Short mmCIF file of C-alpha atoms in Angstrom, two decimals:
data_model
loop_
_atom_site.label_atom_id
_atom_site.label_comp_id
_atom_site.label_asym_id
_atom_site.label_seq_id
_atom_site.Cartn_x
_atom_site.Cartn_y
_atom_site.Cartn_z
CA MET A 66 -38.36 -19.55 -7.06
CA ARG A 67 -35.34 -21.74 -7.28
CA GLU A 68 -32.02 -19.87 -7.22
CA GLU A 69 -30.07 -19.98 -10.44
CA ALA A 70 -26.80 -21.91 -10.17
CA ILE A 71 -23.64 -19.81 -10.33
CA ARG A 72 -21.81 -20.57 -13.56
CA LYS A 73 -18.09 -21.21 -13.48
CA ASN A 74 -15.93 -18.34 -14.69
CA HIS A 75 -13.24 -20.82 -15.79
CA MET A 76 -14.44 -23.66 -17.98
CA ASP A 77 -13.21 -27.19 -17.25
CA ILE A 78 -10.62 -28.65 -19.62
CA LEU A 79 -11.55 -32.09 -20.96
CA TRP A 80 -8.06 -33.49 -21.03
CA HIS A 81 -9.01 -36.92 -22.34
CA GLU A 82 -10.24 -35.34 -25.59
CA TYR A 83 -6.61 -34.53 -26.44
CA THR A 84 -5.70 -38.21 -26.71
CA ASP A 85 -5.46 -39.89 -30.12
CA GLN A 86 -8.38 -42.02 -31.22
CA ASN A 87 -7.62 -45.74 -31.37
CA GLY A 88 -4.30 -45.05 -29.65
CA GLU A 89 -5.03 -46.57 -26.26
CA ASN A 90 -2.15 -49.05 -26.47
CA LYS A 91 0.34 -46.74 -28.18
CA PRO A 92 3.13 -45.33 -25.95
CA VAL A 93 2.95 -41.60 -25.50
CA THR A 94 6.38 -41.26 -27.14
CA GLU A 95 4.72 -42.35 -30.41
CA ALA A 96 1.65 -40.13 -29.99
CA SER A 97 0.84 -36.91 -31.81
CA LEU A 98 2.33 -33.56 -30.79
CA THR A 99 -1.04 -32.44 -29.42
CA GLU A 100 -1.30 -35.44 -27.11
CA LYS A 101 2.27 -35.05 -25.85
CA ALA A 102 1.76 -31.34 -25.26
CA SER A 103 -1.44 -31.98 -23.32
CA ILE A 104 0.47 -34.15 -20.82
CA ILE A 105 3.18 -31.51 -20.43
CA GLY A 106 0.72 -28.64 -20.00
CA ARG A 107 -1.47 -30.52 -17.55
CA VAL A 108 1.45 -31.47 -15.32
CA GLY A 109 2.69 -27.87 -15.44
CA ILE A 110 -0.62 -26.34 -14.40
CA MET A 111 -1.07 -28.96 -11.67
CA LEU A 112 2.37 -28.14 -10.26
CA LEU A 113 1.51 -24.45 -10.38
CA SER A 114 -1.69 -25.12 -8.40
CA CYS A 115 0.44 -26.62 -5.59
CA GLY A 116 2.17 -23.29 -4.98
CA THR A 117 5.61 -24.15 -6.35
CA GLY A 118 7.64 -21.56 -8.27
CA ALA A 119 8.12 -21.06 -11.99
CA TRP A 120 11.63 -22.53 -12.06
CA ARG A 121 10.42 -25.87 -10.72
CA VAL A 122 7.38 -25.91 -13.01
CA ARG A 123 9.47 -25.18 -16.11
CA SER A 124 12.17 -27.73 -15.27
CA SER A 125 9.48 -30.39 -14.77
CA MET A 126 7.82 -29.57 -18.09
CA ASN A 127 11.22 -29.70 -19.78
CA ALA A 128 11.96 -33.12 -18.26
CA LEU A 129 8.74 -34.57 -19.70
CA ALA A 130 9.34 -32.93 -23.10
CA GLU A 131 12.85 -34.38 -23.38
CA VAL A 132 11.63 -37.91 -22.71
CA MET A 133 8.91 -37.53 -25.35
CA GLY A 134 11.38 -36.15 -27.91
CA ILE A 135 10.00 -32.62 -28.28
CA THR A 136 10.97 -29.10 -27.25
CA CYS A 137 8.95 -26.98 -24.83
CA THR A 138 9.12 -23.29 -23.96
CA ALA A 139 6.90 -21.82 -21.26
CA ASP A 140 5.99 -18.42 -19.83
CA ILE A 141 4.75 -18.96 -16.28
CA GLY A 142 2.93 -16.65 -13.87
CA LEU A 143 1.14 -17.12 -10.57
CA MET A 144 -2.13 -18.33 -12.06
CA SER A 145 -1.40 -19.14 -15.71
CA ILE A 146 0.97 -20.80 -18.16
CA GLU A 147 1.45 -20.05 -21.85
CA TYR A 148 3.57 -22.74 -23.48
CA THR A 149 4.56 -23.98 -26.93
CA CYS A 150 5.78 -27.45 -27.92
CA PHE A 151 7.76 -28.20 -31.12
CA ASP A 152 8.67 -31.50 -32.76
CA GLY A 153 10.77 -30.14 -35.64
CA GLU A 154 7.86 -29.97 -38.06
CA GLU A 155 4.87 -28.61 -36.17
CA GLY A 156 4.17 -26.43 -33.15
CA PHE A 157 1.38 -26.53 -30.56
CA THR A 158 0.61 -23.54 -28.34
CA GLN A 159 -1.76 -23.48 -25.41
CA SER A 160 -2.74 -21.08 -22.62
CA LEU A 161 -3.84 -22.57 -19.29
CA CYS A 162 -5.21 -20.79 -16.23
CA LEU A 163 -6.00 -21.74 -12.64
CA THR A 164 -9.25 -20.88 -10.91
CA ASN A 165 -7.45 -20.27 -7.62
CA THR A 166 -4.05 -20.65 -6.04
CA GLY A 167 -2.90 -22.29 -2.84
CA VAL A 168 -0.38 -24.69 -1.34
CA ASN A 169 -0.60 -28.48 -1.41
CA THR A 170 2.68 -30.21 -0.60
CA SER A 171 1.09 -33.67 -0.66
CA LYS A 172 -0.02 -33.26 -4.28
CA LEU A 173 3.34 -31.68 -5.11
CA ASN A 174 5.13 -34.75 -3.81
CA ARG A 175 2.98 -37.07 -5.94
CA LEU A 176 3.67 -34.97 -9.04
CA GLU A 177 7.41 -34.95 -8.34
CA ASN A 178 7.33 -38.77 -8.12
CA PHE A 179 5.37 -38.91 -11.40
CA ILE A 180 8.02 -36.81 -13.16
CA ARG A 181 10.91 -38.76 -11.64
CA ASP A 182 9.40 -42.11 -12.73
CA PHE A 183 8.29 -40.90 -16.16
CA GLU A 184 11.50 -41.87 -18.00
CA VAL A 185 11.33 -45.43 -16.67
CA GLU A 186 7.58 -46.15 -16.53
CA GLY A 187 5.52 -43.23 -17.83
CA LYS A 188 6.93 -43.13 -21.35
CA HIS A 189 5.63 -46.65 -21.99
CA MET A 190 2.07 -45.66 -21.05
CA SER A 191 -0.47 -44.27 -23.48
CA GLY A 192 -1.76 -40.71 -23.31
CA GLU A 193 -5.13 -42.01 -22.08
CA GLN A 194 -3.46 -43.96 -19.27
CA LEU A 195 -1.32 -40.98 -18.27
CA HIS A 196 -4.32 -38.67 -18.11
CA SER A 197 -6.15 -41.22 -15.99
CA PHE A 198 -3.14 -41.37 -13.66
CA LEU A 199 -3.13 -37.56 -13.44
CA ASP A 200 -6.87 -37.66 -12.74
CA ASN A 201 -6.12 -39.58 -9.55
CA ILE A 202 -3.41 -37.12 -8.48
CA GLU A 203 -5.73 -34.19 -9.16
CA LYS A 204 -8.28 -35.64 -6.75
CA ILE A 205 -5.84 -35.04 -3.86
CA HIS A 206 -7.38 -32.02 -2.22
CA GLY A 207 -6.88 -31.57 1.51
CA LEU A 208 -5.50 -34.22 3.81
CA TYR A 209 -7.14 -32.52 6.77
CA SER A 210 -10.59 -31.29 7.75
CA PRO A 211 -11.30 -27.62 8.55
CA ILE A 212 -11.33 -28.57 12.23
CA ALA A 213 -7.85 -30.12 11.99
CA LEU A 214 -6.58 -27.09 10.06
CA GLY A 215 -8.06 -24.86 12.75
CA PHE A 216 -6.06 -26.74 15.38
CA ALA A 217 -2.94 -26.49 13.18
CA ALA A 218 -3.35 -22.70 12.97
CA ALA A 219 -3.97 -22.58 16.73
CA ILE A 220 -0.74 -24.47 17.45
CA ALA A 221 1.22 -22.34 14.96
CA CYS A 222 -0.02 -19.02 16.32
CA GLY A 223 0.39 -20.16 19.92
CA GLY A 224 4.05 -20.87 19.22
CA PHE A 225 4.35 -17.66 17.23
CA THR A 226 3.02 -15.69 20.22
CA PHE A 227 5.73 -16.94 22.57
CA LEU A 228 8.45 -16.26 20.00
CA LEU A 229 7.25 -12.66 19.72
CA GLY A 230 7.41 -12.21 23.48
CA GLY A 231 3.96 -13.28 24.70
CA GLY A 232 3.27 -15.31 27.80
CA PRO A 233 0.80 -18.12 28.62
CA ILE A 234 -2.28 -15.86 28.63
CA GLU A 235 -1.49 -14.34 25.23
CA MET A 236 -0.69 -17.81 23.89
CA LEU A 237 -4.02 -19.23 25.09
CA CYS A 238 -6.05 -16.35 23.64
CA ALA A 239 -4.15 -16.52 20.34
CA PHE A 240 -4.61 -20.31 20.27
CA ILE A 241 -8.38 -19.99 20.50
CA GLY A 242 -8.64 -16.98 18.18
CA ALA A 243 -6.41 -18.43 15.46
CA GLY A 244 -8.12 -21.82 15.60
CA ILE A 245 -11.57 -20.35 15.06
CA GLY A 246 -10.30 -17.84 12.49
CA ASN A 247 -8.60 -20.45 10.29
CA PHE A 248 -11.56 -22.82 10.66
CA ILE A 249 -13.79 -20.09 9.19
CA ARG A 250 -11.30 -19.40 6.40
CA CYS A 251 -11.13 -23.10 5.47
CA LYS A 252 -14.93 -23.44 5.42
CA LEU A 253 -15.30 -20.36 3.21
CA SER A 254 -12.49 -21.52 0.88
CA LYS A 255 -14.09 -24.94 0.60
CA HIS A 256 -17.20 -23.27 -0.78
CA HIS A 257 -15.08 -21.20 -3.20
CA PHE A 258 -15.74 -17.79 -1.68
CA THR A 259 -13.53 -14.99 -2.94
CA LEU A 260 -10.09 -14.30 -1.45
CA PHE A 261 -10.99 -10.94 0.10
CA LEU A 262 -14.06 -12.33 1.88
CA CYS A 263 -12.05 -15.23 3.30
CA ILE A 264 -9.34 -12.91 4.62
CA VAL A 265 -11.67 -10.31 6.13
CA SER A 266 -13.96 -12.89 7.75
CA SER A 267 -11.20 -15.04 9.25
CA VAL A 268 -9.06 -12.15 10.52
CA SER A 269 -12.10 -10.39 12.01
CA ALA A 270 -13.19 -13.58 13.75
CA ALA A 271 -9.69 -14.24 15.13
CA CYS A 272 -9.35 -10.72 16.55
CA LEU A 273 -12.89 -10.73 17.93
CA VAL A 274 -12.43 -14.10 19.64
CA TYR A 275 -9.09 -13.03 21.14
CA ALA A 276 -10.64 -9.87 22.54
CA GLY A 277 -13.67 -11.77 23.81
CA VAL A 278 -11.66 -14.46 25.59
CA LEU A 279 -9.40 -11.81 27.15
CA LYS A 280 -12.41 -9.79 28.32
CA ILE A 281 -13.99 -12.86 29.93
CA ALA A 282 -10.68 -13.67 31.66
CA GLU A 283 -10.45 -10.06 32.86
CA LEU A 284 -13.95 -10.14 34.36
CA LEU A 285 -13.76 -13.60 35.92
CA LEU A 286 -10.08 -13.93 36.83
CA GLY A 287 -8.87 -10.34 37.09
CA ILE A 288 -6.40 -10.77 34.22
CA SER A 289 -4.63 -7.53 33.25
CA ILE A 290 -5.91 -5.85 30.09
CA GLN A 291 -2.26 -5.33 29.03
CA HIS A 292 -2.36 -8.87 27.70
CA GLU A 293 -4.20 -7.36 24.71
CA ALA A 294 -0.71 -6.97 23.19
CA GLY A 295 -0.99 -10.44 21.73
CA TYR A 296 -4.25 -10.00 19.82
CA ILE A 297 -2.40 -9.52 16.53
CA CYS A 298 -0.82 -12.98 16.98
CA ALA A 299 -4.25 -14.55 16.58
CA MET A 300 -4.36 -13.59 12.88
CA LEU A 301 -0.80 -14.51 11.89
CA PHE A 302 -2.07 -17.73 10.27
CA ILE A 303 -2.99 -15.53 7.31
CA ILE A 304 0.67 -14.70 6.52
CA PRO A 305 1.32 -15.67 2.85
CA GLY A 306 4.71 -17.23 3.53
CA PHE A 307 4.78 -19.55 0.53
CA PRO A 308 4.19 -16.89 -2.16
CA PHE A 309 6.50 -14.47 -0.33
CA ILE A 310 9.41 -16.94 -0.36
CA THR A 311 8.81 -18.41 -3.83
CA SER A 312 8.56 -14.90 -5.30
CA GLY A 313 12.11 -14.23 -4.14
CA ILE A 314 13.35 -17.52 -5.58
CA ASP A 315 11.69 -16.80 -8.94
CA LEU A 316 13.15 -13.30 -9.08
CA ALA A 317 16.60 -14.76 -8.36
CA LYS A 318 16.16 -17.02 -11.43
CA LEU A 319 14.95 -14.02 -13.49
CA ASP A 320 11.43 -15.45 -13.76
CA MET A 321 10.23 -11.88 -13.50
CA ARG A 322 6.58 -12.45 -14.36
CA SER A 323 6.07 -15.19 -11.79
CA GLY A 324 8.17 -13.43 -9.14
CA ILE A 325 6.33 -10.11 -9.43
CA GLU A 326 2.88 -11.73 -9.58
CA ARG A 327 3.60 -13.84 -6.49
CA LEU A 328 4.93 -10.82 -4.63
CA ASN A 329 1.85 -8.79 -5.54
CA TYR A 330 -0.42 -11.63 -4.44
CA ALA A 331 1.34 -11.79 -1.06
CA LEU A 332 1.15 -8.01 -0.66
CA ILE A 333 -2.59 -8.04 -1.40
CA ILE A 334 -3.15 -10.56 1.39
CA ILE A 335 -0.97 -8.57 3.80
CA LEU A 336 -2.74 -5.31 2.92
CA VAL A 337 -6.26 -6.70 3.35
CA ALA A 338 -5.36 -8.61 6.53
CA THR A 339 -3.58 -5.71 8.25
CA MET A 340 -6.31 -3.25 7.28
CA THR A 341 -8.93 -5.61 8.71
CA ALA A 342 -6.94 -6.07 11.92
CA TRP A 343 -6.50 -2.29 12.23
CA ILE A 344 -10.23 -1.64 11.83
CA MET A 345 -11.00 -4.39 14.37
CA ALA A 346 -8.51 -2.81 16.77
CA LEU A 347 -10.30 0.53 16.46
CA LEU A 348 -13.70 -1.09 17.04
CA LEU A 349 -12.48 -3.14 20.01
CA HIS A 350 -10.31 -0.34 21.45
CA LEU A 351 -7.14 -2.44 21.22
CA GLN A 352 -3.63 -1.04 20.76
CA PRO A 353 -0.40 -2.77 19.70
CA VAL A 354 1.32 -2.25 23.05
CA ASP A 355 4.48 -4.10 24.06
CA PHE A 356 4.28 -7.55 25.63
CA MET A 357 4.69 -7.91 29.37
CA LYS A 358 8.26 -8.96 30.15
CA ILE A 359 8.99 -12.63 30.82
CA SER A 360 11.98 -13.53 33.01
CA LEU A 361 13.80 -16.68 31.96
CA PRO A 362 17.46 -17.79 32.09
CA VAL A 363 19.30 -18.11 28.78
CA TRP A 364 18.93 -21.89 28.71
CA GLY A 365 15.20 -21.45 29.40
CA TRP A 366 14.77 -19.09 26.47
CA ILE A 367 16.62 -21.50 24.17
CA LEU A 368 14.62 -24.52 25.31
CA PHE A 369 11.23 -22.84 25.03
CA ARG A 370 12.12 -21.21 21.72
CA ILE A 371 13.03 -24.60 20.27
CA LEU A 372 9.71 -26.01 21.45
CA ALA A 373 7.67 -23.00 20.28
CA SER A 374 9.44 -22.94 16.90
CA PHE A 375 8.78 -26.66 16.43
CA CYS A 376 5.09 -26.20 17.20
CA GLY A 377 4.82 -23.12 15.00
CA VAL A 378 6.46 -24.69 11.95
CA PHE A 379 4.58 -27.96 12.45
CA GLY A 380 1.27 -26.08 12.46
CA PHE A 381 2.12 -24.08 9.34
CA SER A 382 3.31 -27.21 7.55
CA ILE A 383 0.02 -28.98 8.30
CA MET A 384 -1.80 -25.91 6.97
CA PHE A 385 0.16 -26.42 3.72
CA ASN A 386 -1.35 -29.93 3.51
CA SER A 387 1.88 -31.70 4.40
CA PRO A 388 1.76 -35.29 5.70
CA VAL A 389 2.62 -35.54 9.39
CA ARG A 390 6.08 -37.04 8.70
CA LEU A 391 6.98 -34.17 6.38
CA ALA A 392 5.61 -31.64 8.88
CA GLU A 393 7.79 -33.16 11.62
CA VAL A 394 10.92 -32.85 9.46
CA ALA A 395 10.14 -29.23 8.57
CA ALA A 396 9.40 -28.48 12.24
CA ALA A 397 12.73 -29.95 13.38
CA ILE A 398 14.62 -27.83 10.83
CA GLY A 399 12.60 -24.75 11.72
CA ALA A 400 13.21 -25.25 15.44
CA ILE A 401 16.99 -25.23 14.89
CA ALA A 402 17.08 -22.40 12.34
CA ASN A 403 14.62 -20.07 14.07
CA THR A 404 16.16 -20.53 17.52
CA LEU A 405 19.57 -19.76 16.00
CA ARG A 406 18.11 -16.60 14.46
CA LEU A 407 16.61 -15.38 17.73
CA GLU A 408 19.74 -16.12 19.75
CA LEU A 409 21.89 -14.27 17.22
CA VAL A 410 19.71 -11.21 17.83
CA ASP A 411 19.60 -11.53 21.62
CA ILE A 412 23.08 -12.78 22.45
CA ALA A 413 25.30 -11.76 19.53
CA LYS A 414 23.34 -8.52 18.89
CA PHE A 415 22.99 -9.22 15.16
CA PRO A 416 20.65 -6.95 13.19
CA PRO A 417 17.33 -8.81 12.72
CA ALA A 418 17.70 -8.93 8.92
CA ALA A 419 21.21 -10.42 9.10
CA ALA A 420 20.02 -13.00 11.63
CA ALA A 421 17.07 -13.83 9.36
CA PHE A 422 19.46 -14.44 6.45
CA ILE A 423 21.58 -16.83 8.55
CA GLY A 424 18.48 -18.60 9.86
CA ALA A 425 17.09 -19.13 6.35
CA LEU A 426 20.53 -20.20 5.07
CA THR A 427 20.75 -22.76 7.88
CA ALA A 428 17.26 -24.09 7.11
CA GLY A 429 18.10 -24.40 3.41
CA ILE A 430 21.37 -26.25 4.03
CA LEU A 431 19.76 -28.64 6.54
CA ALA A 432 16.91 -29.37 4.11
CA SER A 433 19.40 -30.09 1.31
CA LEU A 434 21.37 -32.48 3.51
CA ILE A 435 18.33 -34.60 4.40
CA LYS A 436 16.27 -34.16 1.22
CA ASN A 437 17.14 -37.57 -0.24
CA LYS A 438 16.50 -39.34 3.07
CA VAL A 439 13.13 -37.67 3.55
CA GLY A 440 12.00 -38.27 -0.03
CA TYR A 441 10.05 -35.03 -0.38
CA PRO A 442 10.67 -31.98 -2.59
CA ARG A 443 13.08 -29.51 -1.01
CA ILE A 444 10.62 -26.62 -1.19
CA SER A 445 8.10 -28.64 0.87
CA VAL A 446 10.57 -28.60 3.75
CA THR A 447 12.38 -25.27 3.42
CA VAL A 448 9.47 -22.85 3.00
CA PRO A 449 7.39 -24.07 5.99
CA SER A 450 10.52 -24.06 8.14
CA ILE A 451 11.10 -20.31 7.64
CA VAL A 452 7.52 -19.03 7.36
CA ILE A 453 7.62 -18.48 11.10
CA MET A 454 10.41 -15.93 10.50
CA VAL A 455 8.17 -13.67 8.38
CA PRO A 456 7.66 -10.47 10.45
CA GLY A 457 3.87 -10.34 10.50
CA LEU A 458 3.84 -8.26 13.69
CA TYR A 459 6.15 -5.67 12.12
CA LEU A 460 3.89 -5.41 9.07
CA TYR A 461 0.81 -4.93 11.24
CA LYS A 462 2.44 -2.29 13.43
CA GLY A 463 3.58 -0.49 10.29
CA PHE A 464 0.05 -0.41 8.91
CA TYR A 465 -1.51 0.47 12.27
CA ASN A 466 0.76 3.50 12.68
CA LEU A 467 0.20 4.45 9.05
CA GLY A 468 -3.54 4.48 9.71
CA MET A 469 -2.96 6.65 12.79
CA MET A 470 -0.80 9.00 10.65
CA SER A 471 2.30 8.29 12.77
CA LEU A 472 4.35 8.25 9.59
CA ALA A 473 7.84 8.14 11.10
CA VAL A 474 6.98 5.18 13.36
CA SER A 475 5.18 3.45 10.49
CA ALA A 476 8.18 3.85 8.16
CA SER A 477 10.48 2.38 10.80
CA TRP A 478 8.35 -0.76 11.22
CA PHE A 479 7.90 -1.18 7.46
CA ALA A 480 11.63 -0.75 6.82
CA SER A 481 12.50 -3.42 9.38
CA ALA A 482 9.90 -5.78 7.90
CA ILE A 483 11.10 -5.26 4.33
CA LEU A 484 14.72 -5.99 5.26
CA ILE A 485 13.76 -9.25 6.99
CA ILE A 486 11.40 -10.30 4.17
CA ALA A 487 14.18 -9.69 1.63
CA ALA A 488 16.70 -11.63 3.73
CA LEU A 489 14.61 -14.81 4.02
CA PRO A 490 14.47 -15.84 0.34
CA LEU A 491 18.08 -14.71 -0.07
CA GLY A 492 19.10 -17.18 2.63
CA LEU A 493 17.28 -20.03 0.87
CA ILE A 494 18.67 -18.99 -2.52
CA PHE A 495 22.27 -19.04 -1.33
CA ALA A 496 21.71 -22.34 0.46
CA ARG A 497 20.44 -23.72 -2.85
CA ILE A 498 23.41 -22.26 -4.74
CA LEU A 499 25.81 -23.90 -2.28
CA THR A 500 24.16 -27.33 -2.32
CA ASP A 501 22.59 -27.68 -5.79
CA LYS A 502 24.86 -27.18 -8.82
CA THR A 503 21.89 -27.17 -11.22
CA PHE A 504 20.53 -24.09 -9.48
CA ARG A 505 23.76 -22.09 -9.82
CA TYR A 506 23.40 -21.46 -13.52
CA CYS A 507 20.92 -19.40 -15.48
CA THR A 508 20.67 -21.85 -18.40
#
């Protein structure tokens, strides 16, 4: 018997049905309230699907509403928007919901350009023409194949491994493990498998491949088993850096619903990923031991940290669907900011959380200085540049020791991780306050 097709849980919205009949040549500014509101709501939900925060989504919806001569209020979460539009006589309320969430900086850039050009060009177009234009933007899915995204994760985690203290062997094993793990995640996501299945499958594969490659190297080349310390680095591609950082920004702007939902989403991913890695460690008899010491002069550490940070941020940025030029800019900023953070800890003996704040502040200021020259939204540059600072290893060690009932050790790792995670969005927020006067106010 033929298998029955799986029905969609979220029905498609037929946006073109919101346009006025016989109004193909009428500018949208002269259209009905329903047609205007459909443009505003569609742009808002598309922006939300790109991973940007509630403050940016709301300000974009407001910009369109002002040009069309109406008022818009919106309540925005991680996956949904409830908004109402008024024209002085009537009101139109709609609730919109995403089927899934993710990060797509390429689509975000196109939408930002659409909003910026709307006052000059868009307001003269009809609702039908605008929806057709948005149809084309909506078709922008991934710029890269699962294989390319696997290589991006491999490069990112290879750089991450060195920054955490690993050497060439750990970097090679993490490179292979992360590449295969993220390839599997991308293939499963492409076929719309559920979040938990994607996380468990990709993390399990990454840890298994790392352990397998290390075992082969041990048997054939006599490599020390102590290099198992880096196995956790192979699954750090799963770190939900974008929702972690944007949750802090939303909370700073008192967008409580969006901030809390984003934070919970990030914590769910961390919980499932670390639990999976812990179970795999038990099955493979791996322990989170310390890395073998690497001896380098100060200038050597700085040079290699710059290179590793560049590679790590570049890989993460590609995973966020950034064009290569944008990924290079984010990587350059991340290389400077992350190396500064690490040297503040090593040389100046700063607490890791304080160094993380300064690193994120530096990344935010640098991104603001070059934003206009680059031509991309600030968040597309800042968030990838500090994702590499998220303490994924601390979170894993905290969960591992929690599972082993070493509660004091677990609490210590979790406390360190929480302080750093809190410091990162704070750094970006204060950079934004210093460089963007529109962000300083709560109005």
